[in-house]
CSV table of C-alpha atoms in Angstrom, one decimal:
chain,number,residue,atom,x,y,z
A,1,MET,CA,0.0,0.0,0.0
A,2,VAL,CA,1.4,3.4,-0.9
A,3,GLU,CA,2.3,5.8,1.8
A,4,LEU,CA,3.1,9.5,1.7
A,5,VAL,CA,4.5,11.3,4.8
A,6,ALA,CA,5.2,14.9,5.5
A,7,ASP,CA,7.8,14.9,8.3
A,8,ASN,CA,8.0,18.3,10.0
A,9,ILE,CA,7.7,20.2,6.8
A,10,THR,CA,8.4,24.0,6.8
A,11,LYS,CA,8.6,26.2,3.8
A,12,VAL,CA,9.8,29.7,3.9
A,13,ILE,CA,9.3,32.1,1.0
A,14,LYS,CA,10.7,35.6,1.3
A,15,SER,CA,10.9,35.4,5.1
A,16,LYS,CA,7.3,34.2,5.4
A,17,LYS,CA,6.5,30.7,6.7
A,18,VAL,CA,3.9,29.4,4.2
A,19,LEU,CA,4.1,25.9,5.8
A,20,ASP,CA,5.0,25.6,9.4
A,21,GLN,CA,6.0,22.2,10.9
A,22,ILE,CA,3.5,20.1,9.1
A,23,ASN,CA,3.3,16.4,10.0
A,24,LEU,CA,1.0,14.0,8.4
A,25,LYS,CA,0.8,10.4,7.2
A,26,LEU,CA,-1.3,9.4,4.2
A,27,GLU,CA,-2.0,5.9,2.9
A,28,GLY,CA,-3.5,4.4,-0.2
A,29,GLY,CA,-7.2,3.5,-0.3
A,30,ASN,CA,-8.2,6.7,1.5
A,31,VAL,CA,-9.4,10.1,0.5
A,32,TYR,CA,-8.0,13.0,2.6
A,33,GLY,CA,-9.3,16.5,2.8
A,34,PHE,CA,-7.3,19.7,3.2
A,35,VAL,CA,-9.5,22.5,4.4
A,36,GLY,CA,-8.6,26.1,5.1
A,37,ARG,CA,-9.1,29.7,4.0
A,38,ASN,CA,-7.2,31.4,1.2
A,39,GLY,CA,-3.6,31.7,2.3
A,40,SER,CA,-3.8,28.8,4.7
A,41,GLY,CA,-1.3,26.7,2.8
A,42,LYS,CA,-3.5,24.0,1.2
A,43,THR,CA,-2.1,24.5,-2.3
A,44,MET,CA,1.5,24.9,-1.1
A,45,LEU,CA,1.1,21.6,0.8
A,46,ILE,CA,-0.2,19.9,-2.3
A,47,ARG,CA,2.8,21.2,-4.2
A,48,MET,CA,5.1,20.0,-1.5
A,49,LEU,CA,3.6,16.5,-1.4
A,50,ALA,CA,3.8,16.3,-5.2
A,51,GLY,CA,7.6,16.9,-5.0
A,52,LEU,CA,7.2,20.1,-7.1
A,53,ILE,CA,8.8,22.3,-4.4
A,54,HIS,CA,11.6,21.8,-1.9
A,55,PRO,CA,11.0,22.1,1.8
A,56,SER,CA,13.0,24.6,3.8
A,57,GLU,CA,13.1,22.1,6.6
A,58,GLY,CA,11.8,18.6,7.1
A,59,LYS,CA,11.1,16.0,4.4
A,60,VAL,CA,8.6,14.3,2.3
A,61,LEU,CA,8.7,10.5,2.3
A,62,TYR,CA,7.3,8.2,-0.3
A,63,ASN,CA,7.1,4.7,1.0
A,64,GLY,CA,9.9,5.6,3.4
A,65,LYS,CA,12.2,7.1,0.8
A,66,GLN,CA,13.0,10.8,1.1
A,67,VAL,CA,11.9,12.8,-2.0
A,68,HIS,CA,14.7,15.0,-3.5
A,69,LYS,CA,17.3,13.0,-1.7
A,70,GLU,CA,16.8,9.2,-2.0
A,71,ILE,CA,14.4,9.5,-4.8
A,72,ALA,CA,14.3,12.5,-7.2
A,73,TYR,CA,10.5,12.6,-7.6
A,74,VAL,CA,7.2,11.2,-6.4
A,75,PRO,CA,6.4,8.3,-8.7
A,76,ASN,CA,3.0,7.3,-10.0
A,77,LEU,CA,1.5,10.7,-9.3
A,78,GLY,CA,-1.5,12.6,-10.7
A,79,VAL,CA,-1.9,16.2,-9.7
A,80,VAL,CA,-4.2,19.1,-10.3
A,81,ILE,CA,-3.1,22.6,-9.1
A,82,GLU,CA,-5.7,25.4,-9.1
A,83,ASN,CA,-5.1,28.0,-11.9
A,84,ILE,CA,-2.6,25.9,-13.8
A,85,GLY,CA,-3.9,24.9,-17.2
A,86,LEU,CA,-2.6,23.0,-20.2
A,87,TYR,CA,-1.1,24.2,-23.5
A,88,PRO,CA,-3.7,26.6,-25.1
A,89,GLU,CA,-2.6,25.9,-28.7
A,90,PHE,CA,-3.4,22.2,-28.5
A,91,THR,CA,-6.6,20.2,-28.3
A,92,GLY,CA,-7.4,18.3,-25.1
A,93,TYR,CA,-6.3,15.1,-26.7
A,94,GLN,CA,-3.0,16.5,-28.0
A,95,ASN,CA,-2.3,17.9,-24.6
A,96,LEU,CA,-2.8,14.6,-22.9
A,97,MET,CA,-0.8,12.8,-25.6
A,98,PHE,CA,2.1,15.1,-25.1
A,99,LEU,CA,2.1,14.5,-21.4
A,100,ALA,CA,1.6,10.8,-21.8
A,101,LYS,CA,4.6,10.6,-24.1
A,102,ILE,CA,6.9,11.8,-21.3
A,103,ASN,CA,6.8,8.3,-19.6
A,104,ASN,CA,5.1,6.3,-22.3
A,105,GLN,CA,2.9,4.4,-19.9
A,106,ILE,CA,-0.3,4.7,-21.8
A,107,GLY,CA,-1.4,5.0,-25.4
A,108,LYS,CA,-4.2,6.4,-27.5
A,109,LYS,CA,-6.9,4.1,-26.1
A,110,GLU,CA,-6.3,5.1,-22.5
A,111,ILE,CA,-6.2,8.8,-23.3
A,112,GLU,CA,-9.5,8.6,-25.2
A,113,GLU,CA,-11.0,6.7,-22.2
A,114,ALA,CA,-9.7,9.3,-19.7
A,115,ILE,CA,-11.2,12.1,-21.7
A,116,THR,CA,-14.5,10.3,-22.1
A,117,ARG,CA,-14.5,9.4,-18.4
A,118,VAL,CA,-14.6,13.1,-17.4
A,119,GLY,CA,-17.5,13.7,-19.8
A,120,LEU,CA,-15.7,15.3,-22.8
A,121,ASP,CA,-15.3,14.3,-26.4
A,122,PRO,CA,-11.8,13.0,-27.2
A,123,PHE,CA,-12.2,14.0,-30.8
A,124,ASP,CA,-13.1,17.6,-30.1
A,125,LYS,CA,-11.0,19.7,-32.5
A,126,ARG,CA,-11.1,22.9,-30.4
A,127,ASN,CA,-7.9,24.0,-28.7
A,128,PHE,CA,-7.7,24.0,-24.9
A,129,GLY,CA,-7.5,27.8,-25.1
A,130,LYS,CA,-11.0,27.9,-26.5
A,131,TYR,CA,-12.6,25.6,-23.9
A,132,SER,CA,-15.0,26.9,-21.3
A,133,LEU,CA,-13.8,26.9,-17.7
A,134,GLY,CA,-15.7,23.8,-16.9
A,135,MET,CA,-14.2,21.9,-19.9
A,136,LYS,CA,-10.7,23.1,-18.9
A,137,GLN,CA,-11.2,21.8,-15.4
A,138,ARG,CA,-12.4,18.4,-16.8
A,139,ILE,CA,-9.5,17.9,-19.1
A,140,VAL,CA,-7.0,18.9,-16.4
A,141,LEU,CA,-8.6,16.3,-14.2
A,142,ALA,CA,-8.4,13.8,-17.1
A,143,GLN,CA,-4.6,14.2,-17.2
A,144,ALA,CA,-4.4,13.5,-13.5
A,145,PHE,CA,-6.4,10.3,-13.7
A,146,MET,CA,-5.2,8.9,-17.1
A,147,GLU,CA,-2.2,7.0,-16.0
A,148,LYS,CA,-4.0,5.3,-13.1
A,149,PRO,CA,-1.5,6.8,-10.6
A,150,ASP,CA,-1.1,5.5,-7.0
A,151,ILE,CA,-1.2,9.1,-5.6
A,152,ILE,CA,-3.7,11.7,-6.8
A,153,LEU,CA,-3.5,15.2,-5.4
A,154,LEU,CA,-6.4,17.5,-6.4
A,155,ASP,CA,-6.5,21.2,-5.6
A,156,GLU,CA,-10.1,22.5,-5.8
A,157,PRO,CA,-11.2,19.7,-8.2
A,158,THR,CA,-14.8,20.7,-8.6
A,159,ASN,CA,-14.1,24.4,-9.4
A,160,ALA,CA,-16.0,25.7,-12.4
A,161,LEU,CA,-18.0,22.5,-12.8
A,162,ASP,CA,-21.7,22.3,-13.2
A,163,GLU,CA,-23.8,20.0,-11.0
A,164,SER,CA,-23.5,17.0,-13.3
A,165,GLY,CA,-19.7,17.6,-13.5
A,166,VAL,CA,-19.4,17.8,-9.8
A,167,ASP,CA,-21.2,14.5,-9.3
A,168,LEU,CA,-19.1,12.9,-12.0
A,169,ILE,CA,-15.8,13.9,-10.5
A,170,ARG,CA,-16.9,12.9,-7.0
A,171,SER,CA,-17.8,9.4,-8.4
A,172,ILE,CA,-14.4,9.2,-10.1
A,173,ILE,CA,-12.6,10.1,-6.9
A,174,LEU,CA,-14.5,7.3,-5.0
A,175,GLU,CA,-13.6,4.9,-7.8
A,176,GLU,CA,-10.0,5.8,-7.5
A,177,LYS,CA,-10.1,5.3,-3.8
A,178,LYS,CA,-11.7,1.9,-4.3
A,179,ARG,CA,-8.8,1.1,-6.7
A,180,GLY,CA,-6.4,1.7,-3.8
A,181,ALA,CA,-5.1,5.1,-4.8
A,182,LEU,CA,-4.2,7.7,-2.1
A,183,VAL,CA,-6.3,10.7,-2.9
A,184,VAL,CA,-6.0,14.2,-1.5
A,185,VAL,CA,-8.7,16.8,-2.1
A,186,ALA,CA,-8.0,20.4,-1.1
A,187,SER,CA,-11.3,22.2,-1.2
A,188,HIS,CA,-13.4,25.1,0.0
A,189,ASN,CA,-16.5,23.1,-0.8
A,190,LYS,CA,-17.8,21.6,2.4
A,191,GLN,CA,-20.0,19.1,0.5
A,192,ASP,CA,-16.9,17.7,-1.3
A,193,ILE,CA,-15.2,17.2,2.0
A,194,ASP,CA,-18.2,15.7,3.8
A,195,LEU,CA,-19.1,13.3,0.9
A,196,LEU,CA,-15.6,12.2,-0.1
A,197,CYS,CA,-13.1,12.3,2.7
A,198,ASP,CA,-12.3,9.7,5.3
A,199,SER,CA,-10.1,12.1,7.1
A,200,VAL,CA,-9.7,15.9,7.1
A,201,TYR,CA,-6.8,18.2,7.9
A,202,TYR,CA,-7.5,21.8,8.8
A,203,LEU,CA,-4.9,24.4,8.0
A,204,ARG,CA,-4.5,28.0,9.1
A,205,ASP,CA,-1.5,30.3,8.3
A,206,GLY,CA,0.5,27.4,7.1
A,207,LYS,CA,0.0,25.3,10.3
A,208,LEU,CA,-2.0,22.1,10.8
A,209,VAL,CA,-4.5,23.2,13.4
A,210,ASP,CA,-6.9,20.3,13.6
A,211,GLN,CA,-7.5,16.9,12.1
A,212,VAL,CA,-10.7,14.8,12.0
A,213,GLY,CA,-11.0,11.1,11.4
A,214,VAL,CA,-7.2,10.7,11.3
A,215,THR,CA,-5.9,7.5,12.7
A,216,GLU,CA,-2.1,7.1,13.3
B,1,MET,CA,7.6,21.3,-29.0
B,2,GLY,CA,8.6,20.5,-32.6
B,3,LYS,CA,6.7,23.5,-34.1
B,4,ASN,CA,9.7,25.8,-33.5
B,5,LYS,CA,11.8,23.8,-36.0
B,6,LYS,CA,10.1,25.7,-38.9
B,7,TYR,CA,11.7,28.9,-37.6
B,8,LEU,CA,15.2,27.5,-38.3
B,9,PHE,CA,14.5,28.4,-41.9
B,10,ILE,CA,14.5,32.1,-41.0
B,11,GLY,CA,18.2,31.8,-41.1
B,12,MET,CA,17.9,30.9,-44.7
B,13,VAL,CA,15.5,33.7,-45.5
B,14,TRP,CA,17.7,36.3,-43.9
B,15,SER,CA,20.7,34.9,-45.7
B,16,ILE,CA,18.9,35.3,-49.0
B,17,ILE,CA,18.1,38.9,-48.2
B,18,ARG,CA,21.7,39.7,-47.3
B,19,SER,CA,23.1,37.8,-50.3
B,20,ILE,CA,21.0,39.8,-52.7
B,21,GLU,CA,22.7,42.9,-51.5
B,22,PHE,CA,26.1,41.5,-52.7
B,23,VAL,CA,24.8,39.9,-55.9
B,24,ARG,CA,23.3,43.3,-56.9
B,25,LEU,CA,26.7,44.9,-56.4
B,26,SER,CA,27.2,43.6,-59.8
B,27,ASP,CA,30.6,43.1,-61.4
B,28,LYS,CA,32.6,43.5,-58.2
B,29,GLN,CA,34.5,40.3,-57.8
B,30,GLU,CA,35.4,40.3,-54.2
B,31,GLY,CA,35.4,36.6,-53.8
B,32,ILE,CA,33.0,34.5,-51.7
B,33,ALA,CA,35.3,34.4,-48.7
B,34,ALA,CA,35.5,38.2,-48.6
B,35,ILE,CA,31.8,38.6,-48.8
B,36,LEU,CA,31.2,36.0,-46.1
B,37,ILE,CA,33.5,38.0,-43.8
B,38,GLN,CA,31.2,41.0,-44.4
B,39,PHE,CA,28.3,38.9,-43.1
B,40,GLY,CA,30.2,38.8,-39.8
B,41,PHE,CA,31.4,42.4,-39.6
B,42,ASP,CA,34.0,43.3,-42.1
B,43,LYS,CA,36.9,45.7,-41.4
B,44,PRO,CA,35.3,47.2,-38.3
B,45,HIS,CA,36.0,50.7,-37.2
B,46,PHE,CA,35.3,52.2,-33.8
B,47,THR,CA,32.7,54.6,-35.0
B,48,THR,CA,29.0,54.9,-34.2
B,49,GLY,CA,28.1,54.3,-37.8
B,50,TYR,CA,30.0,51.0,-37.9
B,51,LEU,CA,28.7,49.9,-34.5
B,52,THR,CA,25.2,50.4,-35.9
B,53,LEU,CA,26.2,48.1,-38.7
B,54,ILE,CA,27.3,45.5,-36.1
B,55,LEU,CA,23.7,45.6,-34.7
B,56,TYR,CA,22.3,45.0,-38.2
B,57,ASN,CA,24.6,42.1,-38.8
B,58,LEU,CA,23.6,40.6,-35.5
B,59,PHE,CA,20.0,40.6,-36.5
B,60,PRO,CA,19.8,36.9,-37.5
B,61,ILE,CA,21.2,36.0,-34.1
B,62,LEU,CA,18.8,38.3,-32.3
B,63,MET,CA,15.9,36.7,-34.2
B,64,PHE,CA,17.0,33.2,-33.1
B,65,GLN,CA,17.2,34.5,-29.5
B,66,MET,CA,13.7,35.9,-29.8
B,67,ILE,CA,12.2,32.7,-31.1
B,68,PHE,CA,14.1,30.2,-29.0
B,69,GLY,CA,14.7,32.3,-26.0
B,70,ILE,CA,11.8,30.6,-24.2
B,71,ARG,CA,12.3,27.2,-25.6
B,72,ILE,CA,13.3,25.7,-22.3
B,73,TYR,CA,11.6,28.3,-20.1
B,74,LYS,CA,8.1,27.7,-21.5
B,75,HIS,CA,8.0,24.3,-19.6
B,76,PHE,CA,8.2,26.3,-16.4
B,77,VAL,CA,5.2,28.4,-17.3
B,78,VAL,CA,2.5,26.5,-19.0
B,79,ALA,CA,1.3,23.2,-17.6
B,80,ASN,CA,4.4,23.2,-15.4
B,81,ALA,CA,3.0,21.1,-12.6
B,82,TYR,CA,1.6,18.5,-15.0
B,83,TYR,CA,4.8,18.4,-17.1
B,84,PHE,CA,7.4,18.2,-14.3
B,85,SER,CA,5.4,15.8,-12.2
B,86,ARG,CA,6.1,13.4,-15.0
B,87,VAL,CA,9.7,14.3,-15.6
B,88,HIS,CA,11.5,11.7,-13.4
B,89,ASN,CA,15.0,12.9,-14.0
B,90,LYS,CA,15.4,16.7,-14.3
B,91,ASP,CA,19.2,16.5,-14.9
B,92,ASN,CA,18.7,14.2,-17.9
B,93,TRP,CA,15.8,16.3,-19.1
B,94,TYR,CA,18.0,19.5,-18.9
B,95,ARG,CA,20.9,17.9,-20.8
B,96,LYS,CA,18.5,16.8,-23.5
B,97,GLU,CA,17.1,20.3,-23.9
B,98,VAL,CA,20.5,21.9,-24.0
B,99,ALA,CA,21.7,19.4,-26.6
B,100,THR,CA,18.6,20.1,-28.7
B,101,LEU,CA,19.2,23.9,-28.4
B,102,LEU,CA,22.9,23.3,-29.4
B,103,ILE,CA,21.8,21.4,-32.5
B,104,GLU,CA,19.1,23.9,-33.4
B,105,SER,CA,21.5,26.9,-33.2
B,106,LEU,CA,24.1,25.0,-35.3
B,107,VAL,CA,21.5,24.1,-38.0
B,108,TYR,CA,20.3,27.7,-38.0
B,109,ASN,CA,23.8,29.1,-38.6
B,110,ILE,CA,24.6,26.5,-41.2
B,111,PHE,CA,21.4,27.5,-43.0
B,112,TYR,CA,22.4,31.2,-42.8
B,113,TYR,CA,26.0,30.9,-44.0
B,114,GLY,CA,25.5,27.9,-46.2
B,115,THR,CA,22.6,29.5,-48.1
B,116,ALA,CA,24.7,32.6,-48.7
B,117,THR,CA,27.7,30.6,-49.9
B,118,ILE,CA,25.6,28.6,-52.4
B,119,LEU,CA,23.8,31.8,-53.7
B,120,LEU,CA,27.0,33.7,-54.1
B,121,TYR,CA,28.6,30.8,-56.0
B,122,VAL,CA,25.6,30.4,-58.3
B,123,ALA,CA,25.7,34.2,-58.9
B,124,ASN,CA,29.3,33.9,-60.0
B,125,LYS,CA,30.8,35.9,-57.2
B,126,GLY,CA,33.7,33.6,-56.9
B,127,SER,CA,34.9,30.1,-56.6
B,128,LEU,CA,34.6,27.6,-53.7
B,129,ASP,CA,38.3,27.6,-52.8
B,130,GLY,CA,40.0,26.7,-49.5
B,131,ASN,CA,39.7,30.2,-48.2
B,132,VAL,CA,35.9,30.1,-48.5
B,133,PHE,CA,35.7,26.9,-46.4
B,134,TYR,CA,38.2,28.3,-43.9
B,135,VAL,CA,36.1,31.5,-43.5
B,136,LEU,CA,32.8,29.5,-43.5
B,137,LEU,CA,34.0,27.2,-40.8
B,138,TYR,CA,35.1,30.0,-38.4
B,139,SER,CA,32.1,32.1,-39.2
B,140,ILE,CA,29.7,29.3,-38.4
B,141,LEU,CA,31.6,28.3,-35.3
B,142,TYR,CA,31.7,31.8,-33.8
B,143,SER,CA,28.1,32.5,-34.7
B,144,TRP,CA,26.8,29.1,-33.5
B,145,LEU,CA,28.5,29.3,-30.1
B,146,TYR,CA,27.5,32.9,-29.5
B,147,THR,CA,23.9,32.1,-30.6
B,148,PHE,CA,23.7,29.0,-28.4
B,149,THR,CA,25.2,30.7,-25.3
B,150,THR,CA,23.1,33.8,-25.4
B,151,THR,CA,19.9,31.9,-26.1
B,152,LEU,CA,20.5,29.4,-23.3
B,153,LEU,CA,21.2,32.3,-21.0
B,154,ILE,CA,17.9,34.0,-21.8
B,155,ASN,CA,16.1,30.8,-21.1
B,156,LEU,CA,17.8,30.2,-17.7
B,157,LEU,CA,17.5,33.8,-16.6
B,158,ALA,CA,13.8,33.7,-17.5
B,159,ILE,CA,13.3,30.8,-15.0
B,160,ARG,CA,14.5,33.1,-12.2
B,161,LEU,CA,13.4,36.5,-13.4
B,162,GLY,CA,10.6,36.0,-15.9
B,163,SER,CA,11.0,36.2,-19.7
B,164,HIS,CA,10.5,40.0,-19.9
B,165,ASN,CA,13.4,40.8,-17.6
B,166,SER,CA,15.5,38.0,-19.1
B,167,PHE,CA,15.3,39.4,-22.6
B,168,ILE,CA,15.9,43.0,-21.4
B,169,LEU,CA,19.0,41.9,-19.5
B,170,VAL,CA,20.6,39.8,-22.3
B,171,TYR,CA,19.7,42.3,-25.0
B,172,SER,CA,21.1,45.1,-22.8
B,173,ILE,CA,24.4,43.3,-22.3
B,174,GLN,CA,24.7,42.8,-26.1
B,175,LEU,CA,24.0,46.5,-26.8
B,176,ILE,CA,26.3,47.7,-24.1
B,177,SER,CA,29.0,45.4,-25.4
B,178,ILE,CA,28.6,47.0,-28.8
B,179,ALA,CA,28.5,50.5,-27.5
B,180,SER,CA,31.5,50.0,-25.2
B,181,LEU,CA,33.6,49.5,-28.3
B,182,LEU,CA,33.5,53.3,-28.8
B,183,VAL,CA,36.1,53.5,-26.0
B,184,TYR,CA,38.7,52.3,-28.5
B,185,ASP,CA,40.5,54.1,-31.2
B,186,GLU,CA,42.3,52.3,-34.0
B,187,ARG,CA,45.0,55.0,-33.9
B,188,PHE,CA,46.1,53.7,-30.5
B,189,PRO,CA,47.4,50.2,-29.9
B,190,LEU,CA,45.6,48.1,-27.4
B,191,HIS,CA,47.4,47.2,-24.2
B,192,GLY,CA,46.9,46.6,-20.5
B,193,PHE,CA,43.5,46.8,-18.9
B,194,LEU,CA,41.8,48.1,-22.0
B,195,LYS,CA,43.1,45.2,-24.0
B,196,MET,CA,41.8,42.7,-21.4
B,197,LEU,CA,38.4,44.4,-21.5
B,198,PHE,CA,38.4,44.3,-25.2
B,199,GLN,CA,39.3,40.6,-25.3
B,200,LEU,CA,36.5,39.8,-22.8
B,201,ASN,CA,33.9,41.6,-24.8
B,202,PRO,CA,31.7,38.9,-26.4
B,203,ILE,CA,31.1,41.1,-29.5
B,204,SER,CA,34.9,41.5,-30.0
B,205,ASN,CA,35.2,37.8,-30.1
B,206,LEU,CA,32.5,37.5,-32.8
B,207,ILE,CA,34.2,39.8,-35.2
B,208,LEU,CA,36.4,37.7,-37.6
B,209,SER,CA,38.3,40.8,-38.7
B,210,TRP,CA,39.9,41.2,-35.3
B,211,HIS,CA,41.5,37.9,-35.5
B,212,SER,CA,44.6,36.6,-37.1
B,213,THR,CA,45.7,33.2,-38.5
B,214,GLY,CA,48.8,31.5,-39.7
B,215,ASP,CA,47.2,31.0,-43.2
B,216,ALA,CA,48.6,34.0,-45.1
B,217,ALA,CA,45.9,34.2,-47.7
B,218,VAL,CA,43.1,34.2,-45.1
B,219,ASN,CA,45.0,36.5,-42.8
B,220,SER,CA,45.4,39.1,-45.4
B,221,MET,CA,41.6,39.2,-45.7
B,222,ILE,CA,40.7,39.3,-42.0
B,223,HIS,CA,43.5,40.8,-40.1
B,224,ILE,CA,43.4,44.5,-39.6
B,225,HIS,CA,44.2,47.1,-36.9
B,226,ASN,CA,46.9,44.9,-35.5
B,227,ILE,CA,44.3,43.3,-33.2
B,228,ASP,CA,45.4,39.8,-32.9
B,229,PHE,CA,42.9,37.4,-31.4
B,230,PRO,CA,44.0,34.0,-32.4
B,231,LEU,CA,41.1,32.3,-34.1
B,232,LEU,CA,41.1,29.4,-31.7
B,233,GLN,CA,41.2,31.7,-28.7
B,234,SER,CA,37.7,33.0,-29.4
B,235,ILE,CA,36.3,29.6,-29.9
B,236,LEU,CA,37.7,28.6,-26.5
B,237,TYR,CA,36.3,31.8,-25.0
B,238,PHE,CA,32.8,30.9,-26.2
B,239,ILE,CA,33.1,27.3,-25.1
B,240,VAL,CA,34.2,28.3,-21.6
B,241,ILE,CA,31.3,30.9,-21.3
B,242,GLY,CA,28.9,28.3,-22.7
B,243,ALA,CA,30.1,25.6,-20.3
B,244,MET,CA,29.7,28.1,-17.3
B,245,ILE,CA,26.2,29.0,-18.4
B,246,THR,CA,25.2,25.3,-18.9
B,247,ALA,CA,26.6,24.5,-15.4
B,248,PHE,CA,24.6,27.4,-13.9
B,249,GLY,CA,21.6,25.8,-15.5
B,250,ILE,CA,22.3,22.4,-13.9
B,251,VAL,CA,22.3,24.0,-10.4
B,252,LEU,CA,19.3,26.1,-11.2
B,253,ILE,CA,17.1,23.2,-12.5
B,254,LYS,CA,18.0,21.2,-9.4
B,255,LYS,CA,16.9,23.9,-7.0
B,256,VAL,CA,14.0,25.5,-8.7
B,257,ASP,CA,10.5,25.2,-7.2
B,258,ILE,CA,7.9,24.3,-9.9
B,259,ALA,CA,4.5,25.9,-10.1
B,260,LEU,CA,5.4,28.6,-7.6
B,261,ASP,CA,5.2,32.3,-7.9
B,262,GLN,CA,4.8,35.3,-5.8
B,263,LYS,CA,1.0,35.5,-6.1
B,264,GLU,CA,0.7,32.0,-4.9
B,265,VAL,CA,2.5,32.5,-1.6
B,266,GLN,CA,-1.1,32.8,-0.3
B,267,GLY,CA,-1.9,29.4,-1.8
């Protein structure tokens, strides 16, 4: 079972502690919620767990191995970061194909299935730049799910989605949990947290201030 | 991605435009080697007029910098989290990007000088003798290494400073390097501190006419003002600068935080 640990993580940016001594242990087969106001550190913590940024202090451990030291990256990862899109000059399919070719784990069939799974047409000729906000969100989610990763980190996954889109993404998250993936959902949406999460971490000013349903 | 490869042909287009200038100069039989030297700043003088001409001759390189100056950097801007979460070895990735930029800048300069050589030959401006290949080789080498080094620097500085600031910085360095040549006067021999500054100026090292060579025929074409950069010295100069910038990139890529900017400190 996959395990991701934040061991006393602190991140300082321009003298400001944006994450302050965060400790948590996450395991596969669960959905974890990160809750907090703007500026609480949710997105920063997602970036940290994804291995995209370096801690100022502390470490991230993937199955016991320290990221950036013993291993260079977090393997088998799918991530969605709020406000980061895809290449606007390519179609949704072309975007996913470009990303899939980096590791060559999947082919055309899996990409088409991933796009269909989030309720979009894989043969849509429009470029990503022309998509509606909801379509953009769906295709970004598709890239996170397409390689069936062990770890899925989602920052505000239901942003810009209509009601049917929200229901669809929630059901996909639960399917991924059933598959054994470790899923993290950072969200302002109380319903997302209540319906999806086995455990919830509350953040304020970069600190972990409360945790509910967490077992050590 | 691969779309930028079509811009390599701009080198060819610009070469055709420049070559027409010399073809139209009609019966003047300067020889192809002598004309190629003019592509790379012939018989330079320390005057504002000539220094403006240097800028004009730099234009193909400036165009390459504009197009390829965000070739590596763009991965840090668009879809950065989704791209780099899949790049498992950033060192290997960086080496591959640098190698690709090295090849693209070489191909671009081969297109530029090669097209001119062919056009001038077809227009009966001279024969393809040993001097032509000698001048062609050094012209391509200097221009290639300079193009690669400056374009890589723009990319790397953009990762730290943003593309706007990166372009301003590198273009300013180039313009200041050109303008600083006004300090010199060909009536006075170069020595001491001024000579050292002159030799460290990247534009000085680009100008074939400030070099000398053991080949008497070529030397008589390029060597003026008793400024004696050995041809190989400038190649070494560009290789050292290029290696330093590449090494800076290795350290930068290792330490950079992906998908992080000032606005998102509140994340």
